[in-house]
mmCIF file of C-alpha atoms in Angstrom:
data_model
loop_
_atom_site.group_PDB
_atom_site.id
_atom_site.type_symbol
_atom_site.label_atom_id
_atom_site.label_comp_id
_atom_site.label_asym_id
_atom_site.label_seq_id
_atom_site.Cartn_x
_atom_site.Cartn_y
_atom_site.Cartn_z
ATOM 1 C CA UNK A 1 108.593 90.974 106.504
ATOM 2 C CA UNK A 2 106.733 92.068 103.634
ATOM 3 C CA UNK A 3 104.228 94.422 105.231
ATOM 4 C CA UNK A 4 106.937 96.494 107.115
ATOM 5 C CA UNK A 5 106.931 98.981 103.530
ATOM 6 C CA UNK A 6 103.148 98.621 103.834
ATOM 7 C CA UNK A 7 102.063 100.789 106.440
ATOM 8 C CA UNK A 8 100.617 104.146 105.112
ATOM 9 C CA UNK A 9 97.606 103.362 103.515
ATOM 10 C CA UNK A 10 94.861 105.286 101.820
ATOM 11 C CA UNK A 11 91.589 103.543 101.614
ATOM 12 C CA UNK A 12 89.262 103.917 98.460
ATOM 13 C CA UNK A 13 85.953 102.039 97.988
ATOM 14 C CA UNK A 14 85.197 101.395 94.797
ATOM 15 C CA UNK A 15 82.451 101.221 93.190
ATOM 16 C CA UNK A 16 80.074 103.027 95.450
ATOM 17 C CA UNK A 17 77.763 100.264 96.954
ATOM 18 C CA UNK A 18 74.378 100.441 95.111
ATOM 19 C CA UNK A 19 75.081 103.400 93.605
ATOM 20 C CA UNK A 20 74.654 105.591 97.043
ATOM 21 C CA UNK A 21 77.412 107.618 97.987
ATOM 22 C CA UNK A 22 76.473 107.619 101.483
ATOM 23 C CA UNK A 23 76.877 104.084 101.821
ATOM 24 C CA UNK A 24 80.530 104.511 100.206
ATOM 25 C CA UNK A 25 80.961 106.605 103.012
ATOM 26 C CA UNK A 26 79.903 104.709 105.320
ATOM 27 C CA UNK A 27 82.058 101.546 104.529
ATOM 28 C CA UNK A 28 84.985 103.630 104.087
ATOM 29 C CA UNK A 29 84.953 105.483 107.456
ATOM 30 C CA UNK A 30 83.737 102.116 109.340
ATOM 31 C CA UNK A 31 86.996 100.367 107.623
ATOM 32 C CA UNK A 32 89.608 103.133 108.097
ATOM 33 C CA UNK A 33 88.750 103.443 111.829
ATOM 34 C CA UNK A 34 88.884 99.500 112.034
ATOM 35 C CA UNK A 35 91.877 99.157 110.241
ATOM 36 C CA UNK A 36 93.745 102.148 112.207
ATOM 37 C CA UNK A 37 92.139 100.721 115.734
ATOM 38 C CA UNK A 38 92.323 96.965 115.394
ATOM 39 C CA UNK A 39 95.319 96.665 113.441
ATOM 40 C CA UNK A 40 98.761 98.115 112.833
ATOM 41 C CA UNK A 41 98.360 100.292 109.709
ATOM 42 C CA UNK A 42 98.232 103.979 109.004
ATOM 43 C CA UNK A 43 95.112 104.989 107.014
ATOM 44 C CA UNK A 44 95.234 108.124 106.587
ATOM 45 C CA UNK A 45 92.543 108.529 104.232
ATOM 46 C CA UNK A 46 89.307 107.236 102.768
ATOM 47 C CA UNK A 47 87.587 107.992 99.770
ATOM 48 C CA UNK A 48 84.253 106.365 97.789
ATOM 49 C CA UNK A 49 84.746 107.173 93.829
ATOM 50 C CA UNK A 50 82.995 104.790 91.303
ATOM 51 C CA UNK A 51 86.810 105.296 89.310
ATOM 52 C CA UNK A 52 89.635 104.604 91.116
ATOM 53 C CA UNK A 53 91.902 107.615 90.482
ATOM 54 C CA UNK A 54 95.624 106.868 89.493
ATOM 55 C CA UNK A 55 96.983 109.341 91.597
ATOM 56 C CA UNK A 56 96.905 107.658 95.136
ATOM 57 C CA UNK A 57 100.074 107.198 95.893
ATOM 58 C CA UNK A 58 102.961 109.638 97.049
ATOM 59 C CA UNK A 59 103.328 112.137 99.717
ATOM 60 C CA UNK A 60 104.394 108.729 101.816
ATOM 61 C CA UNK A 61 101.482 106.447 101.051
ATOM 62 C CA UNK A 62 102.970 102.975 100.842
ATOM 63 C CA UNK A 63 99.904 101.245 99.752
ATOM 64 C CA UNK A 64 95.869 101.315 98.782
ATOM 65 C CA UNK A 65 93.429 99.211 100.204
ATOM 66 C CA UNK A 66 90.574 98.885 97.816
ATOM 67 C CA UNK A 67 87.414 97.739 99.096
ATOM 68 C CA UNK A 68 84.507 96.839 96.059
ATOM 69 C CA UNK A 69 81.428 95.934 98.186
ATOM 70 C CA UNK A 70 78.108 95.567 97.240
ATOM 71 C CA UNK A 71 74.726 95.618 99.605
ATOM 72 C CA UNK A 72 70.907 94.906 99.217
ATOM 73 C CA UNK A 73 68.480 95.232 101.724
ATOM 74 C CA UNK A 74 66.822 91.522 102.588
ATOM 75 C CA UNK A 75 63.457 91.776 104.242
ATOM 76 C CA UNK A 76 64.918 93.245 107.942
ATOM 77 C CA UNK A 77 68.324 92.473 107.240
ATOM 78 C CA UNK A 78 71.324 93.522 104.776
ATOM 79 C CA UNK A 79 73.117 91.470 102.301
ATOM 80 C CA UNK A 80 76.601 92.843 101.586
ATOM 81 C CA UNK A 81 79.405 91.427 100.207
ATOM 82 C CA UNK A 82 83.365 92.855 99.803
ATOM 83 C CA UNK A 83 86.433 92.220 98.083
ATOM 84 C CA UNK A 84 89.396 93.274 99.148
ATOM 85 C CA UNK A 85 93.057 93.833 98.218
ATOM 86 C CA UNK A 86 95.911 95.731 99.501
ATOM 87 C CA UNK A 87 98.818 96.811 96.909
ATOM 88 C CA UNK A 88 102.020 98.456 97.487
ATOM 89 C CA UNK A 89 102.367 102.002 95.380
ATOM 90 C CA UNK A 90 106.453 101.493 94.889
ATOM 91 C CA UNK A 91 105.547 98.740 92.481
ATOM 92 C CA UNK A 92 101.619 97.857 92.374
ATOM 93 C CA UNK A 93 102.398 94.053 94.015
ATOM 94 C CA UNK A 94 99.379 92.466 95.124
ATOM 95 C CA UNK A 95 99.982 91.975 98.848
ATOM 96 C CA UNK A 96 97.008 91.109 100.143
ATOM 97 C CA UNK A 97 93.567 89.741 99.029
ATOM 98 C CA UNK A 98 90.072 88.421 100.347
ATOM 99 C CA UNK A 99 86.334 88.037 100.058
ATOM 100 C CA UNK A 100 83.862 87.887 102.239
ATOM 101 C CA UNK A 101 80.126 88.127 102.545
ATOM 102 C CA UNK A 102 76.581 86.996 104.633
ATOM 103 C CA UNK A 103 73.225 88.384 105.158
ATOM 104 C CA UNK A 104 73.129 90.058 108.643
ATOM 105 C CA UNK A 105 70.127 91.706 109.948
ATOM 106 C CA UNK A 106 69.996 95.311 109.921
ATOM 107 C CA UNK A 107 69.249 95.741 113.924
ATOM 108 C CA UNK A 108 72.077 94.528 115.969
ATOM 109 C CA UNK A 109 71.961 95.224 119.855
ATOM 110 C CA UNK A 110 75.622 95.364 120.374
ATOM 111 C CA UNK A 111 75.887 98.509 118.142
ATOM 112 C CA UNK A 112 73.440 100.303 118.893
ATOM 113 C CA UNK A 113 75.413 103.740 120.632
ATOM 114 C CA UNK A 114 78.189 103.084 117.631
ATOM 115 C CA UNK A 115 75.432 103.231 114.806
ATOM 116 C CA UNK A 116 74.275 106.053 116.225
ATOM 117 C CA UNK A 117 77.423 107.807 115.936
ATOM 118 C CA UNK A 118 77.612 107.225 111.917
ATOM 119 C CA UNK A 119 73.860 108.275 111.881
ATOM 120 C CA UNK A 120 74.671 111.638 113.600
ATOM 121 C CA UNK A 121 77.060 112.011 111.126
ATOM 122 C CA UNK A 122 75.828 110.747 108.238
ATOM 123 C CA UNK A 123 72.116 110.382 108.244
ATOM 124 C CA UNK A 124 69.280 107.797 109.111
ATOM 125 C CA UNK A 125 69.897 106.219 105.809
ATOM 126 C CA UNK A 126 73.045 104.091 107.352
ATOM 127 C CA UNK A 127 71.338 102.976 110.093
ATOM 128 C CA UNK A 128 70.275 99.288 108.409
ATOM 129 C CA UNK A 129 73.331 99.090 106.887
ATOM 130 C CA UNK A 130 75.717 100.133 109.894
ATOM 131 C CA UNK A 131 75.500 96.239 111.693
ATOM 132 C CA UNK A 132 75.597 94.107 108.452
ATOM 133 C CA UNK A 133 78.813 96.606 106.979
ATOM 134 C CA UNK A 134 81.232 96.446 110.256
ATOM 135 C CA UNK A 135 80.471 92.470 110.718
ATOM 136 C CA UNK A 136 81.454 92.048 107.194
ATOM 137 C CA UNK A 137 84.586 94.569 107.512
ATOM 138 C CA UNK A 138 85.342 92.764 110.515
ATOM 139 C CA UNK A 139 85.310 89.853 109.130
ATOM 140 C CA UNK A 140 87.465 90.657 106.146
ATOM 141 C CA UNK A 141 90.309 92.794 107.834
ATOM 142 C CA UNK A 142 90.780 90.352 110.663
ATOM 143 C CA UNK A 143 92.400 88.494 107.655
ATOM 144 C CA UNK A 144 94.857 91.414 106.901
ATOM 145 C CA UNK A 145 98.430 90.018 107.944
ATOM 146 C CA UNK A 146 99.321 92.544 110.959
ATOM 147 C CA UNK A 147 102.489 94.435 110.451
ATOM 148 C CA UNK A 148 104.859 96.122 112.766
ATOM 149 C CA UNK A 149 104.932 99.942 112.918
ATOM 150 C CA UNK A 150 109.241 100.331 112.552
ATOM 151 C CA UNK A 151 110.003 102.967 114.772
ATOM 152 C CA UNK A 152 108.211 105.380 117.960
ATOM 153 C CA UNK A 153 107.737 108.082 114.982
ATOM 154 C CA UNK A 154 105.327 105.875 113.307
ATOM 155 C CA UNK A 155 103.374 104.917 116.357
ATOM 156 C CA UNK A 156 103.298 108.909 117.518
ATOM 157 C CA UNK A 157 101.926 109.077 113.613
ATOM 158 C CA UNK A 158 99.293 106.517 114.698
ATOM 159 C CA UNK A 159 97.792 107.904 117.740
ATOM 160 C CA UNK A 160 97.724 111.360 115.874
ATOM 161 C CA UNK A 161 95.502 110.216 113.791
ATOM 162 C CA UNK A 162 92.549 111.826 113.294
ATOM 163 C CA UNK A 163 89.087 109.314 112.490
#
């Protein structure tokens, strides 16, 4: 399986959606906690740069999940969109790609005591923004092909992990 050297991951968005490093933030915790929940990788960490640095691989990341979103607020809703791509550090392969995007509004009922959460921790400013960016991360790492953590060290790895 191709995905089975693929399992340490850091996350980087990049650039930093409409130029506000909050929102960066935001879509990088709300995907690392998705992808570490919902799916069989290891994120270990995310981080919103408008440069991607070259230096993100080593000290056993296997790959870097890139996320290049963009949002605009639309009347009492968000418009984001996301492209995506997962490549392995031993030799830069593209292993996964995909795009995504939709208008959602900002108030959404069935996260209200999750978008709280990101708002205690990062401000009222991600409140519109909270709904519209985990439907669309959703959306977009449901795609990811799932892999299979190899042995009972990696899945102690995984439930160590701090979000």
């Amino acid at each position: 399986m191709l995905f089975r050297s693929t399992i340490r991951l850091v996350l980087v968005v990049s650039p930093i959606p409409a130029g506000d490093a909050t929102l960066g933030t935001l879509f990088g915790k709300v995907a690392r906690k998705y992808a570490n929940d919902k799916r069989q990788f290891i994120v270990r960490s995310a981080v919103a740069v408008d440069q991607v640095p070259g230096d993100l691989c080593g000290d056993g990341v296997e790959g870097v999940l890139k996320l290049s979103p963009k949002v605009s607020r639309k009347g009492a809703g968000v418009e984001a969109e996301v492209a995506a791509e997962l490549r392995r550090c031993r030799d830069g392969e593209l292993v996964w790609s995909a795009e995504a995007g939709g208008t959602w509004p900002s108030e959404d009922p069935l996260y209200v005591d999750t978008a709280q959460h990101y708002v205690d921790e990062l401000g009222e400013g991600v409140r519109p923004y909270f709904g519209p960016v985990f439907r669309l991360l959703q959306a977009t790492l449901d795609t990811l092909p799932e892999p299979e953590l190899p042995d009972k060290d990696g899945k102690l790895e995984k439930i160590e992990l701090d979000d």
